[in-house]
């Protein structure tokens, strides 16, 4: 009689196949022209198109589709997403992980689920009156259009109430954070360290300088340019506007305010002497 270990090994061998160091599920579809480096994992029902290049350690999750001609860098993970053709995803990109969505939960001392009780025991006692956060379901996808480029270390979260969407020809620098439910239009440029809060919307051809941020649920009109280190906290309704500062406002107004503050500071310094 075979041992449980032998039966498990046979079950795994039927479900998975190993091709030149890559691990591919039996239900996945990989085009013969795709190139898979050692350490790649392609999970159940995934689809990998013609001419796709998967770098070492890349993971294509269950039911993920990768369009023809897309290049996926080393140690990139793709979950709950659809990637268009001709995209470039650099090393360490994370697409389709859960977004950051929590709501106040059960007050300490009230009746809790077994899972919440285990969590409470694992993190220690909770003060009387404290409220534990409860995770909101994150069940939607990420949809990435054609010819999108995503820089190294960038993260794009899956949606909760609508798909997170990246328009065709959009380009992202390294370390960009795209929250859940975000919709980005066609041809946008996002420089390094840009952060888009959950459910934000960017129109077509927007440009965001380095470290710029857009608050959650804020809409930015097409063609808007956001200066580096600015924070957009309210809707931008006029297309083609250039804004700067925190909170972001039309750049001419921001420059006047900065100049006024500089002159006022100089007067104060002169009076002090």
XYZ file of C-alpha atoms in Angstrom:
273
model
C 0.000 0.000 0.000
C 1.176 3.489 -0.788
C 1.828 5.940 2.008
C -0.047 9.268 2.372
C 3.132 11.010 1.246
C 3.251 8.947 -1.939
C -0.411 9.663 -2.664
C 0.163 13.379 -2.130
C 3.185 13.291 -4.430
C 1.152 11.598 -7.180
C -1.659 14.123 -6.722
C 0.800 17.019 -7.077
C 2.403 15.466 -10.133
C -0.996 15.243 -11.830
C -1.878 18.871 -10.986
C 1.474 20.499 -11.779
C 4.167 20.163 -14.396
C 7.729 21.415 -14.381
C 9.179 22.947 -17.539
C 12.796 24.163 -17.502
C 12.551 25.145 -13.848
C 9.116 26.763 -14.090
C 6.088 25.321 -12.283
C 2.861 25.329 -14.314
C -0.565 24.133 -13.197
C -2.232 21.566 -15.428
C -5.215 23.878 -16.067
C -3.071 26.900 -17.040
C -2.656 27.853 -20.680
C 0.817 29.056 -21.680
C 1.532 29.961 -25.308
C 4.423 27.936 -26.773
C 6.294 31.149 -27.654
C 6.229 32.456 -24.066
C 9.563 32.428 -22.225
C 9.518 31.356 -18.590
C 12.616 31.732 -16.409
C 13.482 29.318 -13.600
C 11.362 29.795 -10.493
C 8.284 31.053 -12.348
C 4.926 29.799 -11.040
C 1.787 29.823 -13.217
C -1.259 28.884 -11.184
C -4.583 27.269 -12.056
C -6.599 28.638 -15.012
C -4.040 31.374 -15.716
C -3.451 32.418 -19.325
C -0.084 33.532 -20.667
C -0.119 34.946 -24.200
C 2.236 34.768 -27.133
C 5.708 36.224 -26.678
C 5.275 36.900 -22.960
C 8.503 36.976 -20.918
C 8.283 35.974 -17.244
C 11.404 36.759 -15.192
C 12.860 34.578 -12.447
C 10.517 34.066 -9.512
C 7.513 35.747 -11.152
C 4.116 34.444 -10.031
C 1.031 34.473 -12.257
C -1.881 33.811 -9.943
C -5.048 31.825 -10.394
C -7.240 32.976 -13.331
C -4.860 35.845 -14.199
C -4.419 36.672 -17.892
C -1.239 38.191 -19.360
C -1.549 39.657 -22.863
C 0.756 38.973 -25.791
C 4.201 40.571 -25.766
C 4.132 41.608 -22.108
C 7.356 41.515 -20.098
C 7.113 40.621 -16.388
C 10.191 41.339 -14.262
C 11.807 39.167 -11.609
C 9.806 38.434 -8.457
C 6.695 40.208 -9.699
C 3.378 38.839 -8.440
C 0.097 39.057 -10.357
C -3.177 38.199 -8.591
C -6.818 38.898 -9.411
C -5.911 40.869 -12.532
C -5.900 41.079 -16.297
C -2.790 42.498 -17.989
C -3.041 43.889 -21.519
C -0.639 43.194 -24.350
C 2.691 44.947 -24.757
C 3.027 45.932 -21.089
C 6.279 46.177 -19.127
C 6.172 45.283 -15.438
C 9.524 45.799 -13.763
C 11.050 43.866 -10.880
C 9.060 43.444 -7.688
C 5.759 44.856 -8.944
C 2.693 43.750 -6.974
C -0.628 43.797 -8.806
C -3.905 42.560 -7.344
C -3.178 42.375 -3.620
C -5.939 43.442 -1.230
C -6.542 47.149 -0.804
C -6.346 48.829 2.603
C -9.974 48.820 3.695
C -11.026 48.587 7.340
C -14.009 49.807 9.354
C -14.515 50.092 13.130
C -15.528 46.740 14.478
C -16.700 45.131 17.720
C -16.131 47.020 20.991
C -13.901 45.208 23.447
C -15.930 43.004 25.764
C -18.777 42.537 23.268
C -19.511 39.205 21.630
C -16.886 38.398 18.983
C -16.431 35.780 16.333
C -13.947 32.958 17.020
C -11.564 34.487 14.495
C -11.681 37.878 16.243
C -11.118 36.185 19.584
C -8.041 34.393 18.233
C -6.747 37.703 16.840
C -7.261 39.398 20.205
C -5.381 36.650 22.012
C -2.527 36.848 19.521
C -2.012 40.604 19.886
C -2.674 40.854 23.604
C -5.450 42.330 25.683
C -7.647 45.141 24.351
C -8.539 48.042 26.610
C -12.166 48.398 27.631
C -14.029 50.539 25.108
C -11.503 50.012 22.304
C -12.865 49.019 18.895
C -11.090 46.446 16.763
C -10.882 47.208 13.027
C -12.738 44.844 10.687
C -11.483 44.176 7.184
C -13.781 45.084 4.279
C -14.023 42.459 1.520
C -11.743 43.082 -1.453
C -13.276 40.989 -4.240
C -12.803 42.907 -7.486
C -9.923 42.833 -9.963
C -7.246 45.032 -11.484
C -7.590 45.678 -15.221
C -4.435 46.968 -16.924
C -4.711 48.241 -20.509
C -2.288 47.849 -23.401
C 1.277 49.223 -23.435
C 1.294 50.168 -19.749
C 4.644 50.387 -17.942
C 4.870 49.901 -14.175
C 8.130 50.732 -12.375
C 9.974 48.543 -9.914
C 8.391 48.061 -6.512
C 5.072 49.653 -7.458
C 1.808 48.281 -6.034
C -1.670 48.308 -7.580
C -4.433 47.076 -5.258
C -7.473 45.099 -6.369
C -10.879 46.763 -6.108
C -13.555 46.355 -3.468
C -16.677 47.831 -5.126
C -15.300 48.388 -8.654
C -12.303 47.140 -10.592
C -9.096 49.101 -10.252
C -8.356 50.223 -13.820
C -5.162 51.467 -15.504
C -5.705 53.031 -18.929
C -3.703 52.110 -22.012
C -0.275 53.750 -22.513
C -0.050 54.937 -18.901
C 3.498 54.979 -17.513
C 4.436 54.656 -13.824
C 7.818 55.257 -12.246
C 9.226 53.198 -9.372
C 7.443 52.874 -6.003
C 4.042 54.148 -7.091
C 1.076 53.180 -4.886
C -2.358 52.820 -6.501
C -5.142 52.185 -3.994
C -8.203 50.017 -4.471
C -10.963 51.141 -6.881
C -8.702 53.755 -8.517
C -9.419 54.536 -12.175
C -6.547 55.987 -14.248
C -7.212 57.248 -17.764
C -5.235 56.827 -20.976
C -1.655 58.058 -21.319
C -1.067 59.286 -17.752
C 2.444 59.798 -16.342
C 3.068 59.052 -12.646
C 6.535 59.859 -11.312
C 8.262 58.086 -8.431
C 6.517 57.811 -5.061
C 3.135 59.015 -6.324
C 0.267 57.768 -4.138
C -3.368 57.539 -5.247
C -5.901 57.036 -2.458
C -8.714 54.536 -2.761
C -11.447 55.299 -5.325
C -9.552 58.276 -6.780
C -10.060 58.973 -10.488
C -7.546 60.448 -12.949
C -8.689 61.623 -16.374
C -6.716 60.982 -19.549
C -3.181 62.397 -19.961
C -2.692 63.580 -16.374
C 0.888 64.128 -15.155
C 1.820 63.747 -11.467
C 5.266 64.823 -10.253
C 7.323 62.866 -7.757
C 5.764 62.287 -4.330
C 2.470 63.897 -5.383
C -0.631 62.407 -3.782
C -4.348 62.333 -4.547
C -6.731 61.803 -1.640
C -9.326 59.043 -1.636
C -12.519 59.585 -3.666
C -11.051 62.680 -5.395
C -11.529 63.131 -9.170
C -8.902 64.900 -11.283
C -9.877 66.231 -14.730
C -8.123 65.201 -17.932
C -4.809 66.870 -18.718
C -4.199 68.064 -15.161
C -0.568 68.526 -14.134
C 0.292 68.144 -10.449
C 3.621 69.526 -9.221
C 5.994 67.367 -7.198
C 5.205 66.905 -3.480
C 1.687 68.333 -3.905
C -1.422 66.948 -2.239
C -4.744 66.980 -4.095
C -7.484 66.963 -1.449
C -10.500 68.148 -3.479
C -11.899 67.600 -6.973
C -10.168 69.232 -9.938
C -12.950 69.989 -12.416
C -11.182 72.126 -15.063
C -9.226 70.131 -17.684
C -5.638 71.128 -18.337
C -5.086 72.812 -14.949
C -1.618 72.959 -13.394
C -1.733 72.765 -9.591
C 0.789 72.766 -6.742
C 1.077 72.826 -2.964
C -0.783 71.246 -0.057
C -3.668 71.490 -0.425
C -3.100 71.769 -4.163
C -4.398 74.934 -5.889
C -3.670 76.664 -9.237
C 0.076 77.028 -9.512
C 0.001 80.809 -10.105
C -1.848 81.279 -6.790
C 0.553 78.927 -5.029
C 3.568 80.858 -6.343
C 2.114 84.168 -5.129
C 1.478 82.681 -1.695
C 5.026 81.333 -1.487
C 6.453 84.690 -2.567
C 4.295 86.552 -0.022
C 5.349 84.164 2.759
C 9.012 84.622 1.815
C 8.728 88.428 1.902
C 6.813 88.310 5.193
C 9.460 86.075 6.733
C 12.192 88.431 5.530
C 10.390 91.437 7.086
C 10.013 89.581 10.378
C 13.693 88.640 10.340
C 14.695 92.255 9.586
C 12.475 93.586 12.395
C 13.976 91.123 14.844
C 17.445 92.507 14.141
